[in-house]
Amino acid sequence: MRFPRSSGTLVHPTSFPGKYGIGDFGSEARAFIDFLEATKQTIWQILPLTPTGYGNSPYASYSAFAGNSYLIAPDILVEKNLLTKKEVSEAELPSKVEVEYEKAFKNKDQLFKLASERFYSDLSAKDEKEFKLFKKENKFWLDDYTLFMACGLDKGMQPWNTWEKPLAQRDPSSLKKAKKKFKKEIDHQYWLQFEFSNQWMALKKYANKKDIRVIGDIPIFVDHNSADVWANPQYFEVDKKGNRKLVAGVPPDYFSKTGQLWGNPLYKWKVLENDGFSWWVERFKHMFSICDAIRVDHFRGFDAYWEIKASEKTAENGRWVKGPGEKLFDTILEKCGELPILAEDLGFVTEGVEKLRDKYNFPGMKIIQFAFDSDSTNSFLPHNYPQNCVVYSGTHDNDTSIGWYNSAPEDEKHRVRVYTRSNGSEPNWEFIRLGMYSVADQAIFPLQDFMGLNESHRTNIPGTSAGNWVWRYTKEMLLEVDNDRILDLVVNTNRK
């Protein structure tokens, strides 16, 4: 599908201000949506909303379907009489510009246990009906996920292939015993997903009422230590014990000299195809139900993916293998109808990737920070854009634009100044202006660039495992953004 000429902001809910150590779906989320409305922006782009595992990365999740329960807002639970003001006040943490994961998890876990118990002890007929409907509609993934989390928490979230063999390999009698043994935790996990869904859909509705579309994110690969692989090992490159055989990554590129060894188990695409791609169809259906559009991460992996033996230490030694391509997307198109998808087509893009992207009219991505390392033929320079694309100053994997400019080689800085006819004092605004005035149908910018922040406010450094995904802003930082400057750009570039 073609998207309207529009603009918006990229920021993940964990980055919102708030009293509990991590951003959530409470009042500050609505304050951010009000900021979008005030500046006539009509897109809010987020990262995956799934529960984070190792390193707190939204791209390493315990499930491809479940929601991150730590985004649940305690204040909303007070409104629902599931918690008291006194209880939540005792869980408050000072508002900082970094997420305090450990403290936030500990405090929220305690609050959510209380809220969950009260939900079950005083379940109204209306709530019970909605709860049953939620369980029924999400049965494809929900039962496996709640059991996986209950078993995993009992074992300190150690990888499922290290569990006792009968449970790891899903022996029916072992599963039955676990369901009985962990019933209380399983019930708690059901409630967490129910509450997450209710709060998220209410927030999305708030945005949609203001004509703001939410663009979600679907990583191509899933984490090995996830309910998805444990419950469906037949779809993944794991052996009978659950150990990974072949894993995902990318060869050496702009981000890393040794490539990126992601470690996610690769798919058995033939098995998936023979099953009508049912797992993928359900995944896309779920995403389309909770977001208005989806950015498909590492889109090129559907055309061809980098296959690495699980025993390798880096991503240097691997090979390209043909992906499912049109067979998958034809099936999803047939089952889901119109596909509001953005294709993350960065890196080494082949003719096959472009052909697959263009067949379904998916807009690709253009990153302005990539535009100044060569000459005027660089495809990331705005004068070379096709209309059907989405332009960013940078993404969650890039430095902030000011940080990028500060560390860029002098020849690239020179090209920036010449191209923008500026002195380089405000590279963030120059990049925003370039994107807004371009022919790209959609222009999206990280909130850090609207705030004029430097490299210390970066979201993620690919290929590193420490210090990522922690960025937050404060109330004051959002209030200090130059709304009038954004509004002028939106109006003057016809992105209303």
CSV table of C-alpha atoms in Angstrom, one decimal:
chain,number,residue,atom,x,y,z
A,1,MET,CA,0.0,0.0,0.0
A,2,ARG,CA,1.0,3.6,-0.4
A,3,PHE,CA,1.3,5.7,2.7
A,4,PRO,CA,0.2,9.4,2.9
A,5,ARG,CA,2.7,12.2,2.9
A,6,SER,CA,3.3,12.5,6.6
A,7,SER,CA,5.9,12.9,9.4
A,8,GLY,CA,6.5,11.6,12.9
A,9,THR,CA,8.8,10.7,15.7
A,10,LEU,CA,10.6,7.5,16.7
A,11,VAL,CA,10.7,6.8,20.4
A,12,HIS,CA,10.1,3.6,22.4
A,13,PRO,CA,7.8,3.6,25.5
A,14,THR,CA,10.7,2.6,27.8
A,15,SER,CA,12.1,6.1,27.1
A,16,PHE,CA,9.1,8.0,28.5
A,17,PRO,CA,9.6,9.9,31.8
A,18,GLY,CA,7.9,8.6,34.9
A,19,LYS,CA,8.1,7.6,38.5
A,20,TYR,CA,8.9,3.9,38.3
A,21,GLY,CA,12.4,3.7,36.8
A,22,ILE,CA,11.1,2.8,33.3
A,23,GLY,CA,8.7,4.5,30.8
A,24,ASP,CA,5.2,3.0,30.7
A,25,PHE,CA,1.7,3.4,29.2
A,26,GLY,CA,0.7,6.1,31.7
A,27,SER,CA,0.2,9.8,31.6
A,28,GLU,CA,3.6,10.6,30.1
A,29,ALA,CA,2.8,8.4,27.1
A,30,ARG,CA,-0.3,10.5,26.5
A,31,ALA,CA,1.8,13.7,27.0
A,32,PHE,CA,4.1,12.5,24.2
A,33,ILE,CA,1.1,11.8,21.9
A,34,ASP,CA,-0.2,15.3,22.8
A,35,PHE,CA,3.2,16.6,21.6
A,36,LEU,CA,2.7,14.9,18.3
A,37,GLU,CA,-0.7,16.4,17.9
A,38,ALA,CA,0.5,19.9,18.9
A,39,THR,CA,3.2,19.7,16.1
A,40,LYS,CA,0.8,18.1,13.6
A,41,GLN,CA,2.9,14.9,13.3
A,42,THR,CA,0.9,11.9,12.4
A,43,ILE,CA,3.3,9.0,13.0
A,44,TRP,CA,4.6,7.4,16.2
A,45,GLN,CA,7.2,4.7,15.5
A,46,ILE,CA,8.2,2.3,18.3
A,47,LEU,CA,10.5,-0.7,18.7
A,48,PRO,CA,9.2,-4.2,19.4
A,49,LEU,CA,6.8,-4.2,22.4
A,50,THR,CA,7.7,-7.8,23.4
A,51,PRO,CA,9.2,-8.9,26.7
A,52,THR,CA,12.9,-8.4,26.8
A,53,GLY,CA,15.5,-11.0,27.7
A,54,TYR,CA,19.2,-10.8,27.9
A,55,GLY,CA,20.6,-7.2,27.8
A,56,ASN,CA,17.1,-5.8,27.9
A,57,SER,CA,17.0,-5.6,24.1
A,58,PRO,CA,13.6,-5.4,22.4
A,59,TYR,CA,15.2,-7.5,19.7
A,60,ALA,CA,16.0,-10.4,22.1
A,61,SER,CA,12.6,-11.4,23.5
A,62,TYR,CA,11.0,-14.3,25.4
A,63,SER,CA,8.2,-14.2,22.8
A,64,ALA,CA,7.4,-12.9,19.4
A,65,PHE,CA,3.8,-12.3,20.4
A,66,ALA,CA,3.6,-11.4,24.1
A,67,GLY,CA,3.8,-7.9,25.5
A,68,ASN,CA,6.5,-6.4,27.8
A,69,SER,CA,4.7,-6.4,31.2
A,70,TYR,CA,7.0,-3.7,32.6
A,71,LEU,CA,5.3,-1.2,30.3
A,72,ILE,CA,2.2,-1.6,32.3
A,73,ALA,CA,1.5,1.7,34.2
A,74,PRO,CA,1.0,1.3,38.0
A,75,ASP,CA,-1.0,4.6,38.0
A,76,ILE,CA,-3.6,3.0,35.7
A,77,LEU,CA,-3.9,0.0,38.1
A,78,VAL,CA,-4.7,2.5,40.9
A,79,GLU,CA,-7.5,3.9,38.7
A,80,LYS,CA,-8.8,0.3,38.4
A,81,ASN,CA,-8.7,-0.2,42.2
A,82,LEU,CA,-6.1,-2.9,41.8
A,83,LEU,CA,-3.5,-0.9,43.7
A,84,THR,CA,-3.5,1.9,46.3
A,85,LYS,CA,-1.8,5.2,45.9
A,86,LYS,CA,0.3,4.4,49.0
A,87,GLU,CA,1.5,1.1,47.5
A,88,VAL,CA,2.6,2.7,44.2
A,89,SER,CA,4.3,5.6,46.0
A,90,GLU,CA,6.5,3.2,47.8
A,91,ALA,CA,7.7,1.9,44.4
A,92,GLU,CA,8.6,5.3,43.0
A,93,LEU,CA,12.2,6.0,41.8
A,94,PRO,CA,13.8,9.4,40.9
A,95,SER,CA,13.2,10.3,37.2
A,96,LYS,CA,16.5,10.0,35.4
A,97,VAL,CA,17.7,9.9,31.8
A,98,GLU,CA,18.4,6.2,32.0
A,99,VAL,CA,16.2,3.3,32.6
A,100,GLU,CA,16.9,1.6,36.0
A,101,TYR,CA,16.0,-1.9,34.9
A,102,GLU,CA,16.8,-4.0,38.0
A,103,LYS,CA,15.1,-1.6,40.5
A,104,ALA,CA,12.1,-1.1,38.2
A,105,PHE,CA,11.7,-4.8,37.6
A,106,LYS,CA,11.8,-5.6,41.4
A,107,ASN,CA,9.4,-2.9,42.3
A,108,LYS,CA,6.9,-3.5,39.5
A,109,ASP,CA,7.0,-7.3,40.1
A,110,GLN,CA,5.8,-6.7,43.7
A,111,LEU,CA,3.1,-4.3,42.6
A,112,PHE,CA,1.9,-6.6,39.8
A,113,LYS,CA,1.6,-9.6,42.1
A,114,LEU,CA,-0.7,-7.6,44.4
A,115,ALA,CA,-2.7,-6.3,41.5
A,116,SER,CA,-3.0,-9.8,40.0
A,117,GLU,CA,-4.3,-11.3,43.2
A,118,ARG,CA,-6.9,-8.6,43.6
A,119,PHE,CA,-8.0,-9.1,40.0
A,120,TYR,CA,-8.7,-12.7,40.5
A,121,SER,CA,-10.2,-12.3,44.0
A,122,ASP,CA,-12.8,-9.8,42.8
A,123,LEU,CA,-13.4,-10.7,39.2
A,124,SER,CA,-16.5,-9.0,37.9
A,125,ALA,CA,-18.7,-10.7,35.3
A,126,LYS,CA,-17.7,-8.1,32.7
A,127,ASP,CA,-14.0,-8.6,33.4
A,128,GLU,CA,-14.3,-12.4,33.4
A,129,LYS,CA,-16.0,-12.3,30.0
A,130,GLU,CA,-13.3,-10.0,28.5
A,131,PHE,CA,-10.6,-12.2,30.1
A,132,LYS,CA,-12.0,-15.4,28.6
A,133,LEU,CA,-12.3,-13.7,25.2
A,134,PHE,CA,-8.7,-12.5,25.4
A,135,LYS,CA,-7.4,-16.0,26.2
A,136,LYS,CA,-9.5,-17.5,23.4
A,137,GLU,CA,-8.4,-14.9,20.7
A,138,ASN,CA,-4.7,-15.3,21.7
A,139,LYS,CA,-4.7,-19.1,22.3
A,140,PHE,CA,-2.2,-19.7,19.4
A,141,TRP,CA,0.7,-18.3,21.5
A,142,LEU,CA,-0.6,-17.4,25.0
A,143,ASP,CA,-0.9,-20.9,26.6
A,144,ASP,CA,2.6,-21.8,25.6
A,145,TYR,CA,4.0,-18.4,26.7
A,146,THR,CA,2.5,-18.5,30.2
A,147,LEU,CA,3.8,-22.0,30.8
A,148,PHE,CA,7.2,-21.1,29.4
A,149,MET,CA,7.5,-18.1,31.7
A,150,ALA,CA,6.4,-20.0,34.7
A,151,CYS,CA,8.9,-22.8,34.1
A,152,GLY,CA,11.6,-20.3,33.1
A,153,LEU,CA,11.2,-18.1,36.2
A,154,ASP,CA,11.4,-21.3,38.4
A,155,LYS,CA,14.8,-21.9,36.8
A,156,GLY,CA,16.2,-18.4,36.8
A,157,MET,CA,15.3,-17.9,33.1
A,158,GLN,CA,18.1,-20.2,32.1
A,159,PRO,CA,17.9,-21.4,28.4
A,160,TRP,CA,15.1,-23.9,28.0
A,161,ASN,CA,17.4,-26.5,26.5
A,162,THR,CA,19.2,-26.7,29.9
A,163,TRP,CA,15.9,-27.7,31.6
A,164,GLU,CA,15.3,-31.3,32.5
A,165,LYS,CA,14.9,-33.3,29.3
A,166,PRO,CA,11.2,-34.2,29.6
A,167,LEU,CA,10.2,-30.6,30.1
A,168,ALA,CA,12.7,-29.2,27.5
A,169,GLN,CA,11.4,-31.7,25.0
A,170,ARG,CA,7.7,-31.1,26.0
A,171,ASP,CA,6.8,-34.6,27.1
A,172,PRO,CA,3.0,-34.4,27.6
A,173,SER,CA,3.1,-35.8,31.2
A,174,SER,CA,5.9,-33.4,32.1
A,175,LEU,CA,3.9,-30.4,30.7
A,176,LYS,CA,0.8,-31.6,32.7
A,177,LYS,CA,2.8,-31.7,35.9
A,178,ALA,CA,4.3,-28.2,35.3
A,179,LYS,CA,0.9,-26.7,34.6
A,180,LYS,CA,-0.3,-28.1,37.9
A,181,LYS,CA,2.8,-27.1,39.9
A,182,PHE,CA,3.0,-23.6,38.5
A,183,LYS,CA,-0.7,-22.8,38.3
A,184,LYS,CA,-0.5,-19.6,40.4
A,185,GLU,CA,2.4,-18.2,38.3
A,186,ILE,CA,0.7,-19.2,35.1
A,187,ASP,CA,-2.5,-17.4,36.2
A,188,HIS,CA,-0.3,-14.3,37.0
A,189,GLN,CA,1.3,-14.4,33.5
A,190,TYR,CA,-2.2,-14.6,31.9
A,191,TRP,CA,-3.2,-11.5,33.8
A,192,LEU,CA,0.0,-9.6,32.9
A,193,GLN,CA,-0.7,-10.2,29.2
A,194,PHE,CA,-4.4,-9.2,29.6
A,195,GLU,CA,-3.5,-6.0,31.4
A,196,PHE,CA,-0.7,-5.2,28.9
A,197,SER,CA,-3.2,-5.6,26.0
A,198,ASN,CA,-5.8,-3.4,27.7
A,199,GLN,CA,-3.4,-0.6,28.5
A,200,TRP,CA,-1.7,-0.7,25.1
A,201,MET,CA,-4.9,-0.8,23.1
A,202,ALA,CA,-6.3,2.1,25.1
A,203,LEU,CA,-3.1,4.1,24.4
A,204,LYS,CA,-3.2,3.2,20.7
A,205,LYS,CA,-6.9,4.3,20.6
A,206,TYR,CA,-5.8,7.6,22.2
A,207,ALA,CA,-3.3,8.2,19.4
A,208,ASN,CA,-5.6,7.0,16.6
A,209,LYS,CA,-8.3,9.5,17.8
A,210,LYS,CA,-5.8,12.3,17.1
A,211,ASP,CA,-5.1,10.8,13.6
A,212,ILE,CA,-1.7,9.5,14.7
A,213,ARG,CA,-0.7,6.1,13.3
A,214,VAL,CA,1.5,3.7,15.3
A,215,ILE,CA,4.2,1.9,13.4
A,216,GLY,CA,5.4,-1.2,15.2
A,217,ASP,CA,8.5,-3.3,14.6
A,218,ILE,CA,8.7,-7.0,13.8
A,219,PRO,CA,12.2,-8.5,14.0
A,220,ILE,CA,12.7,-11.3,11.4
A,221,PHE,CA,14.4,-13.6,13.9
A,222,VAL,CA,13.3,-14.7,17.4
A,223,ASP,CA,15.5,-15.4,20.4
A,224,HIS,CA,16.5,-19.0,21.1
A,225,ASN,CA,15.5,-18.8,24.7
A,226,SER,CA,11.8,-18.0,23.9
A,227,ALA,CA,8.5,-19.6,24.1
A,228,ASP,CA,8.4,-19.7,20.3
A,229,VAL,CA,11.4,-22.0,19.8
A,230,TRP,CA,10.5,-24.1,22.9
A,231,ALA,CA,6.9,-24.7,21.7
A,232,ASN,CA,7.7,-25.0,18.0
A,233,PRO,CA,11.2,-26.5,17.6
A,234,GLN,CA,10.2,-28.1,14.3
A,235,TYR,CA,10.3,-24.7,12.7
A,236,PHE,CA,13.9,-23.8,13.9
A,237,GLU,CA,17.4,-25.0,13.3
A,238,VAL,CA,17.9,-26.8,16.6
A,239,ASP,CA,18.8,-30.4,17.3
A,240,LYS,CA,16.7,-32.9,19.3
A,241,LYS,CA,18.1,-31.5,22.6
A,242,GLY,CA,17.2,-28.0,21.6
A,243,ASN,CA,20.7,-26.8,21.0
A,244,ARG,CA,21.2,-24.3,18.1
A,245,LYS,CA,22.7,-25.7,14.9
A,246,LEU,CA,22.6,-22.7,12.5
A,247,VAL,CA,22.3,-19.1,13.6
A,248,ALA,CA,21.6,-15.7,12.2
A,249,GLY,CA,23.8,-12.6,11.7
A,250,VAL,CA,25.2,-10.4,9.0
A,251,PRO,CA,28.7,-10.3,7.5
A,252,PRO,CA,31.2,-7.5,8.1
A,253,ASP,CA,29.5,-4.1,7.3
A,254,TYR,CA,29.3,-0.4,8.2
A,255,PHE,CA,28.5,-1.3,11.8
A,256,SER,CA,31.1,-4.0,12.5
A,257,LYS,CA,34.3,-5.2,11.0
A,258,THR,CA,33.7,-8.8,12.1
A,259,GLY,CA,30.0,-8.7,11.2
A,260,GLN,CA,27.2,-9.2,13.7
A,261,LEU,CA,26.7,-12.6,15.3
A,262,TRP,CA,23.1,-12.4,16.5
A,263,GLY,CA,22.9,-16.0,17.5
A,264,ASN,CA,19.2,-16.4,16.8
A,265,PRO,CA,18.3,-19.9,15.5
A,266,LEU,CA,17.5,-19.8,11.8
A,267,TYR,CA,14.2,-21.0,10.4
A,268,LYS,CA,13.5,-24.3,8.7
A,269,TRP,CA,11.7,-22.5,5.8
A,270,LYS,CA,10.7,-25.7,4.0
A,271,VAL,CA,8.9,-27.0,7.1
A,272,LEU,CA,7.2,-23.6,7.5
A,273,GLU,CA,6.2,-23.6,3.9
A,274,ASN,CA,4.7,-27.1,4.1
A,275,ASP,CA,2.7,-25.9,7.1
A,276,GLY,CA,1.3,-23.0,5.1
A,277,PHE,CA,3.6,-20.5,6.9
A,278,SER,CA,0.9,-20.7,9.7
A,279,TRP,CA,3.3,-19.4,12.4
A,280,TRP,CA,4.3,-16.4,10.4
A,281,VAL,CA,0.7,-15.7,9.3
A,282,GLU,CA,-0.4,-15.7,13.0
A,283,ARG,CA,2.5,-13.4,13.8
A,284,PHE,CA,1.6,-10.8,11.2
A,285,LYS,CA,-2.1,-11.0,12.1
A,286,HIS,CA,-1.2,-10.3,15.7
A,287,MET,CA,1.0,-7.4,14.8
A,288,PHE,CA,-1.6,-5.9,12.5
A,289,SER,CA,-4.1,-6.1,15.4
A,290,ILE,CA,-1.9,-4.0,17.8
A,291,CYS,CA,-0.3,-1.6,15.3
A,292,ASP,CA,-1.4,0.4,12.3
A,293,ALA,CA,1.7,-0.4,10.3
A,294,ILE,CA,4.8,-2.5,10.7
A,295,ARG,CA,8.5,-2.0,10.1
A,296,VAL,CA,9.9,-5.3,9.1
A,297,ASP,CA,13.4,-5.5,10.5
A,298,HIS,CA,16.2,-7.0,8.4
A,299,PHE,CA,13.9,-7.3,5.4
A,300,ARG,CA,16.7,-8.6,3.2
A,301,GLY,CA,16.7,-11.8,5.2
A,302,PHE,CA,13.5,-12.8,3.5
A,303,ASP,CA,15.2,-12.8,0.1
A,304,ALA,CA,18.6,-14.2,1.4
A,305,TYR,CA,20.0,-14.6,4.9
A,306,TRP,CA,23.5,-15.1,6.3
A,307,GLU,CA,23.8,-18.6,7.7
A,308,ILE,CA,26.5,-19.2,10.4
A,309,LYS,CA,27.3,-22.4,12.3
A,310,ALA,CA,26.4,-22.1,15.9
A,311,SER,CA,30.0,-23.0,16.9
A,312,GLU,CA,31.4,-19.8,15.2
A,313,LYS,CA,32.7,-17.0,17.4
A,314,THR,CA,32.1,-14.2,14.9
A,315,ALA,CA,29.9,-13.7,11.8
A,316,GLU,CA,32.8,-13.6,9.4
A,317,ASN,CA,32.4,-17.2,8.3
A,318,GLY,CA,29.0,-17.8,6.8
A,319,ARG,CA,27.1,-18.1,3.6
A,320,TRP,CA,24.1,-16.6,1.9
A,321,VAL,CA,21.1,-18.8,1.7
A,322,LYS,CA,17.9,-18.2,-0.3
A,323,GLY,CA,15.0,-17.1,1.8
A,324,PRO,CA,11.2,-17.7,1.4
A,325,GLY,CA,10.7,-14.6,-0.6
A,326,GLU,CA,7.4,-14.2,-2.5
A,327,LYS,CA,6.0,-17.5,-1.3
A,328,LEU,CA,5.8,-16.1,2.3
A,329,PHE,CA,4.5,-12.7,1.4
A,330,ASP,CA,1.9,-14.0,-1.1
A,331,THR,CA,0.6,-16.2,1.7
A,332,ILE,CA,0.5,-13.3,4.2
A,333,LEU,CA,-1.2,-11.1,1.6
A,334,GLU,CA,-3.8,-13.8,1.0
A,335,LYS,CA,-4.5,-14.3,4.7
A,336,CYS,CA,-4.2,-10.7,6.0
A,337,GLY,CA,-5.3,-8.6,3.1
A,338,GLU,CA,-3.6,-5.2,2.6
A,339,LEU,CA,0.0,-5.1,4.1
A,340,PRO,CA,0.9,-1.8,5.7
A,341,ILE,CA,4.6,-2.7,5.9
A,342,LEU,CA,7.9,-0.7,5.8
A,343,ALA,CA,10.9,-2.7,4.7
A,344,GLU,CA,14.1,-2.2,6.6
A,345,ASP,CA,16.3,-2.6,3.5
A,346,LEU,CA,19.6,-1.2,4.8
A,347,GLY,CA,23.0,-2.8,4.4
A,348,PHE,CA,24.1,-4.5,1.2
A,349,VAL,CA,20.9,-4.5,-0.9
A,350,THR,CA,20.8,-6.8,-3.8
A,351,GLU,CA,18.6,-6.8,-6.9
A,352,GLY,CA,16.6,-9.6,-5.3
A,353,VAL,CA,15.8,-7.6,-2.2
A,354,GLU,CA,14.7,-4.6,-4.3
A,355,LYS,CA,12.5,-6.9,-6.5
A,356,LEU,CA,10.8,-8.4,-3.4
A,357,ARG,CA,10.3,-5.1,-1.8
A,358,ASP,CA,8.9,-3.4,-4.9
A,359,LYS,CA,6.5,-6.3,-5.8
A,360,TYR,CA,4.4,-5.5,-2.8
A,361,ASN,CA,5.1,-1.7,-3.0
A,362,PHE,CA,6.7,-1.7,0.5
A,363,PRO,CA,8.6,1.6,1.1
A,364,GLY,CA,12.3,1.2,1.8
A,365,MET,CA,14.3,3.2,4.3
A,366,LYS,CA,16.7,6.1,3.6
A,367,ILE,CA,19.1,7.3,6.4
A,368,ILE,CA,20.5,10.8,6.0
A,369,GLN,CA,23.5,10.0,8.2
A,370,PHE,CA,24.6,7.5,5.4
A,371,ALA,CA,24.4,10.2,2.7
A,372,PHE,CA,27.8,11.9,2.9
A,373,ASP,CA,30.5,9.3,2.6
A,374,SER,CA,30.7,9.5,-1.2
A,375,ASP,CA,29.5,11.7,-4.1
A,376,SER,CA,26.3,13.0,-5.5
A,377,THR,CA,25.1,9.6,-6.7
A,378,ASN,CA,24.8,8.4,-3.1
A,379,SER,CA,21.3,6.8,-2.8
A,380,PHE,CA,20.8,8.2,0.7
A,381,LEU,CA,21.1,11.9,-0.5
A,382,PRO,CA,17.5,13.3,-0.7
A,383,HIS,CA,17.7,14.3,-4.3
A,384,ASN,CA,18.0,10.6,-5.2
A,385,TYR,CA,15.0,9.4,-3.2
A,386,PRO,CA,12.0,7.7,-4.8
A,387,GLN,CA,8.6,9.0,-3.5
A,388,ASN,CA,7.7,5.6,-2.0
A,389,CYS,CA,10.2,5.5,0.9
A,390,VAL,CA,10.6,6.6,4.5
A,391,VAL,CA,13.4,8.9,5.4
A,392,TYR,CA,15.1,9.1,8.8
A,393,SER,CA,17.9,11.3,10.1
A,394,GLY,CA,19.0,8.1,11.9
A,395,THR,CA,17.4,5.1,13.5
A,396,HIS,CA,17.7,3.4,17.0
A,397,ASP,CA,21.0,1.8,15.7
A,398,ASN,CA,22.6,5.1,14.8
A,399,ASP,CA,24.2,7.8,16.8
A,400,THR,CA,22.1,11.0,17.4
A,401,SER,CA,22.7,13.4,14.5
A,402,ILE,CA,24.7,15.7,16.6
A,403,GLY,CA,26.8,12.8,17.9
A,404,TRP,CA,27.3,11.5,14.3
A,405,TYR,CA,28.4,14.9,13.1
A,406,ASN,CA,30.8,15.4,16.0
A,407,SER,CA,32.6,12.1,15.2
A,408,ALA,CA,32.3,12.2,11.4
A,409,PRO,CA,35.5,12.5,9.2
A,410,GLU,CA,36.2,16.0,8.2
A,411,ASP,CA,35.4,15.4,4.5
A,412,GLU,CA,31.9,14.1,5.4
A,413,LYS,CA,31.3,17.2,7.6
A,414,HIS,CA,32.4,19.4,4.7
A,415,ARG,CA,29.9,17.6,2.4
A,416,VAL,CA,27.1,18.2,5.0
A,417,ARG,CA,27.9,21.9,5.2
A,418,VAL,CA,28.0,22.3,1.4
A,419,TYR,CA,24.8,20.2,0.8
A,420,THR,CA,22.8,22.0,3.5
A,421,ARG,CA,24.3,25.4,2.9
A,422,SER,CA,25.0,25.7,6.6
A,423,ASN,CA,27.9,26.2,9.0
A,424,GLY,CA,27.2,22.8,10.7
A,425,SER,CA,26.1,24.3,14.0
A,426,GLU,CA,22.8,22.4,14.0
A,427,PRO,CA,23.2,19.2,12.1
A,428,ASN,CA,20.1,17.7,13.7
A,429,TRP,CA,17.8,20.4,12.4
A,430,GLU,CA,19.6,20.4,9.0
A,431,PHE,CA,18.9,16.6,8.7
A,432,ILE,CA,15.3,17.0,9.8
A,433,ARG,CA,14.8,19.8,7.3
A,434,LEU,CA,16.4,17.7,4.5
A,435,GLY,CA,14.1,14.8,5.3
A,436,MET,CA,10.9,16.9,5.6
A,437,TYR,CA,11.5,18.7,2.3
A,438,SER,CA,12.4,15.5,0.4
A,439,VAL,CA,9.9,13.7,-1.8
A,440,ALA,CA,9.8,10.7,0.6
A,441,ASP,CA,6.2,9.9,1.5
A,442,GLN,CA,7.1,9.5,5.2
A,443,ALA,CA,9.7,11.4,7.3
A,444,ILE,CA,10.5,10.0,10.8
A,445,PHE,CA,13.0,11.3,13.2
A,446,PRO,CA,14.3,10.0,16.6
A,447,LEU,CA,13.1,12.2,19.5
A,448,GLN,CA,16.7,12.8,20.4
A,449,ASP,CA,17.2,14.8,17.2
A,450,PHE,CA,14.2,17.0,17.9
A,451,MET,CA,15.8,17.6,21.4
A,452,GLY,CA,19.2,18.4,20.0
A,453,LEU,CA,21.0,15.7,22.0
A,454,ASN,CA,24.5,14.4,21.7
A,455,GLU,CA,26.1,10.9,21.6
A,456,SER,CA,25.5,10.3,25.3
A,457,HIS,CA,21.8,9.9,24.5
A,458,ARG,CA,22.2,7.2,21.9
A,459,THR,CA,19.8,4.3,22.1
A,460,ASN,CA,21.9,1.4,20.8
A,461,ILE,CA,25.4,0.6,19.5
A,462,PRO,CA,25.1,-2.6,17.3
A,463,GLY,CA,27.5,-5.3,18.1
A,464,THR,CA,27.8,-4.3,21.7
A,465,SER,CA,26.0,-5.8,24.7
A,466,ALA,CA,26.4,-3.3,27.5
A,467,GLY,CA,24.9,0.1,28.1
A,468,ASN,CA,22.2,-0.1,25.4
A,469,TRP,CA,18.4,0.5,25.5
A,470,VAL,CA,18.6,2.7,28.6
A,471,TRP,CA,17.9,6.2,27.2
A,472,ARG,CA,15.1,8.1,28.8
A,473,TYR,CA,14.1,11.8,28.7
A,474,THR,CA,12.6,14.0,31.4
A,475,LYS,CA,9.3,16.0,31.3
A,476,GLU,CA,11.4,19.2,31.0
A,477,MET,CA,13.3,17.9,28.0
A,478,LEU,CA,10.0,17.4,26.0
A,479,LEU,CA,8.7,20.8,27.1
A,480,GLU,CA,11.9,22.4,25.8
A,481,VAL,CA,11.5,21.0,22.2
A,482,ASP,CA,10.9,23.8,19.7
A,483,ASN,CA,7.4,22.9,18.7
A,484,ASP,CA,7.0,25.9,16.5
A,485,ARG,CA,10.0,24.9,14.4
A,486,ILE,CA,8.6,21.4,13.9
A,487,LEU,CA,5.1,22.8,13.1
A,488,ASP,CA,6.5,25.2,10.5
A,489,LEU,CA,8.3,22.3,8.8
A,490,VAL,CA,5.2,20.1,8.8
A,491,VAL,CA,3.0,22.8,7.3
A,492,ASN,CA,5.5,24.1,4.8
A,493,THR,CA,6.3,20.6,3.5
A,494,ASN,CA,2.6,19.5,3.3
A,495,ARG,CA,3.0,16.7,5.8
A,496,LYS,CA,-0.2,17.3,7.6
